[in-house]
Short mmCIF file of N, CA and C in Angstrom, two decimals:
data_model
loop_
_atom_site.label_atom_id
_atom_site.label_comp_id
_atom_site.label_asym_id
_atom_site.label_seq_id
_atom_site.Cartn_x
_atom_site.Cartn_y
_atom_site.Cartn_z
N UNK A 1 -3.46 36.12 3.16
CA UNK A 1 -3.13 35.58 1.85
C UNK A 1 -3.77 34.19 1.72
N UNK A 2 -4.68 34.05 0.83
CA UNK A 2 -5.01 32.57 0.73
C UNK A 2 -4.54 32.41 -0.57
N UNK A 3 -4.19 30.62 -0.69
CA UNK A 3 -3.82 30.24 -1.30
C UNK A 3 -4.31 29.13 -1.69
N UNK A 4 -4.11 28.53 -2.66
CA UNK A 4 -4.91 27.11 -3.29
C UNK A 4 -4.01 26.35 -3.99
N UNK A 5 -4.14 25.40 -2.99
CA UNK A 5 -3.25 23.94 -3.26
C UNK A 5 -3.26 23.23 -3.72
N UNK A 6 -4.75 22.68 -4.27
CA UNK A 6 -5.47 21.89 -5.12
C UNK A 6 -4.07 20.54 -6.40
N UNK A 7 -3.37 21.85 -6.19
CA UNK A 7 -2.20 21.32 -7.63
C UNK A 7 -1.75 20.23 -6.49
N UNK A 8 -1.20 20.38 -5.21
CA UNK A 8 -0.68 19.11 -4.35
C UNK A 8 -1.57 18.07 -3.73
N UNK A 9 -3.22 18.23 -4.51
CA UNK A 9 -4.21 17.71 -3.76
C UNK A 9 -3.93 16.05 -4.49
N UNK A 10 -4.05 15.23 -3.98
CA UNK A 10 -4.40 13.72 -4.53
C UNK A 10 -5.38 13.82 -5.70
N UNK A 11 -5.04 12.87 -6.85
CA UNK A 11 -5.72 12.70 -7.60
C UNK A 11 -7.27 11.80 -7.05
N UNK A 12 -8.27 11.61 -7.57
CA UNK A 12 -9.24 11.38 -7.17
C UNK A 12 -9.63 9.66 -7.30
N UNK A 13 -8.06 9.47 -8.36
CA UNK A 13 -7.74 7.78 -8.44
C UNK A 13 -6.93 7.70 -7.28
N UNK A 14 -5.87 8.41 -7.18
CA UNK A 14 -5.28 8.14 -5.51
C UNK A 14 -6.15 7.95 -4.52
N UNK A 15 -7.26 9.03 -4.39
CA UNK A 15 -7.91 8.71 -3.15
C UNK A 15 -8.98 7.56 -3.08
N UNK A 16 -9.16 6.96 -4.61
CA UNK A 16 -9.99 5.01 -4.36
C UNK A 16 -8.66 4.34 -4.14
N UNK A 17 -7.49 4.51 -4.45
CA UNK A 17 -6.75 3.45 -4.20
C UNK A 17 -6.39 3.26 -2.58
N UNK A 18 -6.26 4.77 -2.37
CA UNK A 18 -6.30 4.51 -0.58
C UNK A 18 -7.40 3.62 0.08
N UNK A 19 -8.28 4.38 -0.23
CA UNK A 19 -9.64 3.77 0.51
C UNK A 19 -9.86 2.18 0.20
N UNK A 20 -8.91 1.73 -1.35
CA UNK A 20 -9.21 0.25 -1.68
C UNK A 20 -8.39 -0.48 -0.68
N UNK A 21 -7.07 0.28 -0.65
CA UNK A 21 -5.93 -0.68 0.03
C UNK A 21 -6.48 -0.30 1.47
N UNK A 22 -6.61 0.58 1.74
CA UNK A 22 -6.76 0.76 3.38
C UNK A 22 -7.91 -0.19 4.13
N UNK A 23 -9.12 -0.78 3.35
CA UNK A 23 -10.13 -1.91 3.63
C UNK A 23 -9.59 -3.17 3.59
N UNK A 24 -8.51 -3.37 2.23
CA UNK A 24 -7.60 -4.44 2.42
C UNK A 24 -6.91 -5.04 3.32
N UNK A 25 -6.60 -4.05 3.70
CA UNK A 25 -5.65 -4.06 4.63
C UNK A 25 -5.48 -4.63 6.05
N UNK A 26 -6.83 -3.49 6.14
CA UNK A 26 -8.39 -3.83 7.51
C UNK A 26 -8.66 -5.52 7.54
N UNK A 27 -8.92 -5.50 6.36
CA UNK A 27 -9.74 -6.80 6.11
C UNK A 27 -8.66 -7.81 6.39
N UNK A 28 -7.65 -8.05 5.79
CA UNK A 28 -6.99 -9.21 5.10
C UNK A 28 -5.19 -9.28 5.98
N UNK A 29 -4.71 -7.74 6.60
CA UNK A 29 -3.81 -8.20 6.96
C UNK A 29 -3.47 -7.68 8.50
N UNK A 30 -4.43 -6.79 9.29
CA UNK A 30 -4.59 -6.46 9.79
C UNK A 30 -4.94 -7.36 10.87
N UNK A 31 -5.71 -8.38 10.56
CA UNK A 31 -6.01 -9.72 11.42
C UNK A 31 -4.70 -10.59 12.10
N UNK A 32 -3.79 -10.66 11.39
CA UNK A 32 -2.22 -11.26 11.59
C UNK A 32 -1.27 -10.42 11.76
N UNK A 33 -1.43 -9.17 12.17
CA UNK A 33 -0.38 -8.39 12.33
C UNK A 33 0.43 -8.54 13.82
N UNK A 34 -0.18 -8.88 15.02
CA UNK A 34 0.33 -9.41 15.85
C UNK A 34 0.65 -10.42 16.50
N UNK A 35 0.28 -11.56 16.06
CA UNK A 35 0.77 -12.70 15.73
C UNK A 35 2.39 -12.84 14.86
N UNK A 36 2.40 -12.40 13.58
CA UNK A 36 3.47 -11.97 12.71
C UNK A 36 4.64 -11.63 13.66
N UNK A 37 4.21 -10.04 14.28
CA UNK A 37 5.15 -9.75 15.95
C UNK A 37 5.77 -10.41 16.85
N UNK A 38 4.32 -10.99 16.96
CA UNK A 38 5.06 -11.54 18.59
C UNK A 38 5.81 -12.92 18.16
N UNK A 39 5.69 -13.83 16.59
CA UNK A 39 6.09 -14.69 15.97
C UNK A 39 7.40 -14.66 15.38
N UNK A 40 8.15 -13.16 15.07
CA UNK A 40 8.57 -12.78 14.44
C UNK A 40 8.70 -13.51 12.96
N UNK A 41 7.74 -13.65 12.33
CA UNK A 41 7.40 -14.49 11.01
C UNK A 41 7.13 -13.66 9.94
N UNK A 42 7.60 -14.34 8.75
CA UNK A 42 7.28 -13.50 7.49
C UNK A 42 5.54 -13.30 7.41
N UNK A 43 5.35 -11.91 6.96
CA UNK A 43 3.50 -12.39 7.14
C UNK A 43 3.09 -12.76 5.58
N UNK A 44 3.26 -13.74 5.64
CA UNK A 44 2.84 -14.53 4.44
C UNK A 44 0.96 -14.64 3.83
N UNK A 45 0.17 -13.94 5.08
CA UNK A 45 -1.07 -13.61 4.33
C UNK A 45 -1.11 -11.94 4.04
N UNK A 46 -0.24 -11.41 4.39
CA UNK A 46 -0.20 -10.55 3.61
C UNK A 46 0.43 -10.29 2.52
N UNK A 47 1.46 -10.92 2.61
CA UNK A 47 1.88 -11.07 1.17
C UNK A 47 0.56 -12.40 -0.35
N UNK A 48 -0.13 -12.84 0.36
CA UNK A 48 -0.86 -13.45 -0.61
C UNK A 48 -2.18 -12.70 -0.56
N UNK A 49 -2.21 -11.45 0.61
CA UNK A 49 -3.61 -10.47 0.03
C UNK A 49 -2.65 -9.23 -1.18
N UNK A 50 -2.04 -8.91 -1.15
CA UNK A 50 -1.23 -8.20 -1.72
C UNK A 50 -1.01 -8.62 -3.04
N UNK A 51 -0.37 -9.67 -3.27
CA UNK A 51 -0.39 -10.14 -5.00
C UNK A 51 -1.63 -10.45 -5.30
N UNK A 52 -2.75 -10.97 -4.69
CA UNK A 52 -4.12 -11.49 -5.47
C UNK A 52 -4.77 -9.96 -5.52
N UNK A 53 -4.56 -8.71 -5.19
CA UNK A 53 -4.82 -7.34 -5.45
C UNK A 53 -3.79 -6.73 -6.28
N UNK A 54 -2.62 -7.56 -6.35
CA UNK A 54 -1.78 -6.61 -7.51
C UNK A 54 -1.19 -5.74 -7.19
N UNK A 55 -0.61 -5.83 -5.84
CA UNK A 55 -0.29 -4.83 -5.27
C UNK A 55 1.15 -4.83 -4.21
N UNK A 56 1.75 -6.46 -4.56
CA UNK A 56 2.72 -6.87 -3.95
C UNK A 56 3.80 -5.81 -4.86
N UNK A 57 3.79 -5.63 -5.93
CA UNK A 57 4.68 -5.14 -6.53
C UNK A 57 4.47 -3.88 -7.64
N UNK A 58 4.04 -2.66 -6.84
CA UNK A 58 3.09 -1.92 -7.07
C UNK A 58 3.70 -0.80 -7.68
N UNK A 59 5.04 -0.39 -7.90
CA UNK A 59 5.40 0.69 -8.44
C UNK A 59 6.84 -0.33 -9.87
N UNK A 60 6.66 -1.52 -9.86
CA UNK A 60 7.18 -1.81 -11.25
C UNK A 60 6.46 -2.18 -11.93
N UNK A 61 6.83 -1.75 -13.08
CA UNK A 61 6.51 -1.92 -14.85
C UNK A 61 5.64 -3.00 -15.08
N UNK A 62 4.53 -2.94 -15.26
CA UNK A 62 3.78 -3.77 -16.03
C UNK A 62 4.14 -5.25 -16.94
N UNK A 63 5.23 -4.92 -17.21
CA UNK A 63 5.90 -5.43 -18.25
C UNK A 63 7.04 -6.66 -17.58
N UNK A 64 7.02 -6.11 -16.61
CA UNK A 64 7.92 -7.09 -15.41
C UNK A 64 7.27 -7.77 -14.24
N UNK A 65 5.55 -7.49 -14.51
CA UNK A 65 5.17 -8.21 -13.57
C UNK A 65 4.58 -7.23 -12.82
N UNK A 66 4.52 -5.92 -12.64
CA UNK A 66 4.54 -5.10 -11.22
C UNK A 66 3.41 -4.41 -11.70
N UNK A 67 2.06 -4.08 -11.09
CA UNK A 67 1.31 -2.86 -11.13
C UNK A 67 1.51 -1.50 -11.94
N UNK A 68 2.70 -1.53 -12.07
CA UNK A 68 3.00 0.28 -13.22
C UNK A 68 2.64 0.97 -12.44
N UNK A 69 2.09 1.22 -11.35
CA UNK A 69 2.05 2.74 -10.85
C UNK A 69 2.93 3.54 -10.53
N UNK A 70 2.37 4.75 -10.29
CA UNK A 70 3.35 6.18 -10.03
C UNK A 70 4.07 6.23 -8.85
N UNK A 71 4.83 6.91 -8.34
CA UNK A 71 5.51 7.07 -7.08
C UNK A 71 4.63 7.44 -5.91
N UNK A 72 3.73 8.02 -5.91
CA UNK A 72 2.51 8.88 -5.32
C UNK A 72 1.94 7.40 -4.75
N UNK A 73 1.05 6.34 -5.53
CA UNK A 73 -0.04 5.19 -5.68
C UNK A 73 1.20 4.04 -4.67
N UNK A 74 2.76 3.85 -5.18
CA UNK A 74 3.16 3.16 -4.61
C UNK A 74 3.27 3.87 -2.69
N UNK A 75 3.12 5.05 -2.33
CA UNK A 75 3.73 5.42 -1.39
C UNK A 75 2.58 4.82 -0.59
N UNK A 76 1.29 5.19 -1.24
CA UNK A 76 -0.21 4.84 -0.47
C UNK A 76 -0.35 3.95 -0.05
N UNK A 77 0.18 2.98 -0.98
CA UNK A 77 -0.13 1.25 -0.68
C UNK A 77 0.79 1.00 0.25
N UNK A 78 2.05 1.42 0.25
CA UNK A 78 2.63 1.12 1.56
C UNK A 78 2.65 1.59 3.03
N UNK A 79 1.93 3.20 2.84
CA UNK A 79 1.81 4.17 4.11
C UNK A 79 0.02 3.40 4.50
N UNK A 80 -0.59 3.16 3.93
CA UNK A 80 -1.90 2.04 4.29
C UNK A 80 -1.86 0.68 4.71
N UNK A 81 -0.54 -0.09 4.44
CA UNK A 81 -0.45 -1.66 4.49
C UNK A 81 0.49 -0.99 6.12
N UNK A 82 1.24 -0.27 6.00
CA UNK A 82 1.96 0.14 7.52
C UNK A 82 0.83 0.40 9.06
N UNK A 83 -0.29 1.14 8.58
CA UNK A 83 -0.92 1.54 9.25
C UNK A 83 -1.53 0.69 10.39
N UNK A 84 -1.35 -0.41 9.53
CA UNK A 84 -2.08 -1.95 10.23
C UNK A 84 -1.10 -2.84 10.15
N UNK A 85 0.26 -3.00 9.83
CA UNK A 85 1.24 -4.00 10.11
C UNK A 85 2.66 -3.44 9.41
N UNK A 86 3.44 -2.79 10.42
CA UNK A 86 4.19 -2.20 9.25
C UNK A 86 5.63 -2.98 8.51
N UNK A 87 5.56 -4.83 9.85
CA UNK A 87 6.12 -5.38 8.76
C UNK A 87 5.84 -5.95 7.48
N UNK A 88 4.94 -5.89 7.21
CA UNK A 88 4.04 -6.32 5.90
C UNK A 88 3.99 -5.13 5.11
N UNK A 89 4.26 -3.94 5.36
CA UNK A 89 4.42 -2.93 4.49
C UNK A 89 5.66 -2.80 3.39
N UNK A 90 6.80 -4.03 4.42
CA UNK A 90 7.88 -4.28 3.10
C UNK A 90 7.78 -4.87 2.28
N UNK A 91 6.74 -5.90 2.14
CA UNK A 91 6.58 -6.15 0.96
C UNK A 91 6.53 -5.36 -0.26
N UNK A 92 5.56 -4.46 -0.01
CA UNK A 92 5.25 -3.28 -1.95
C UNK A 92 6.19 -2.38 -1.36
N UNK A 93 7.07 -2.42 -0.32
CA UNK A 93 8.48 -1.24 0.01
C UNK A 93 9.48 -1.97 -0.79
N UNK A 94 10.03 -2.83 -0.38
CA UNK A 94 11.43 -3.62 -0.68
C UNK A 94 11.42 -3.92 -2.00
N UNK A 95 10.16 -4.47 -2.54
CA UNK A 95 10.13 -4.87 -4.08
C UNK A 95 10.70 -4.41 -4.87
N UNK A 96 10.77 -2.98 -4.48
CA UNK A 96 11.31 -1.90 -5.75
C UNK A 96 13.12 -2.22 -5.62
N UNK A 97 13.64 -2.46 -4.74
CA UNK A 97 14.83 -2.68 -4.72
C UNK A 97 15.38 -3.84 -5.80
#
């Protein structure tokens, strides 16, 4: 039986936003992620690569300040910012709270 999934496939804007945040990430917070650790310190350059990308607060309303994206775009930015520091991933996590 084959089947086609395509309907659960990422949109093709999901998959630049990965690839945007995931270089970000690389680039900008990935450098301080163990330092942050072994510091136990807020990582405060990732939180200032994160808002100068728009992305500190990535699944609220436009209208409040936050990126507007979907549930899908917010999961990326945080399962990508984890990949390379996953305390810096609370930042675009916790926001929504």
């Amino acid at each position: 039986m084959n089947q086609d999934f395509d309907l659960y496939r990422p949109s093709e804007e999901h998959e630049m936003l990965r690839a945007w945040i995931r270089s970000l990430a690389e680039a900008k917070i990935a450098p301080y992620a163990a330092e942050v650790d072994e510091q136990s310190r807020f990582p405060a350059e990732a939180l200032k690569a994160l808002v100068a990308a728009d992305l500190h607060a990535v699944h609220v309303p436009e209208s409040y300040g936050g990126s507007g994206a979907d549930a899908l775009a917010t999961v990326i930015v945080i399962e990508e910012v984890a990949r390379v520091c996953a305390s810096s991933s609370l930042i675009p996590a916790v926001n929504k709270l």
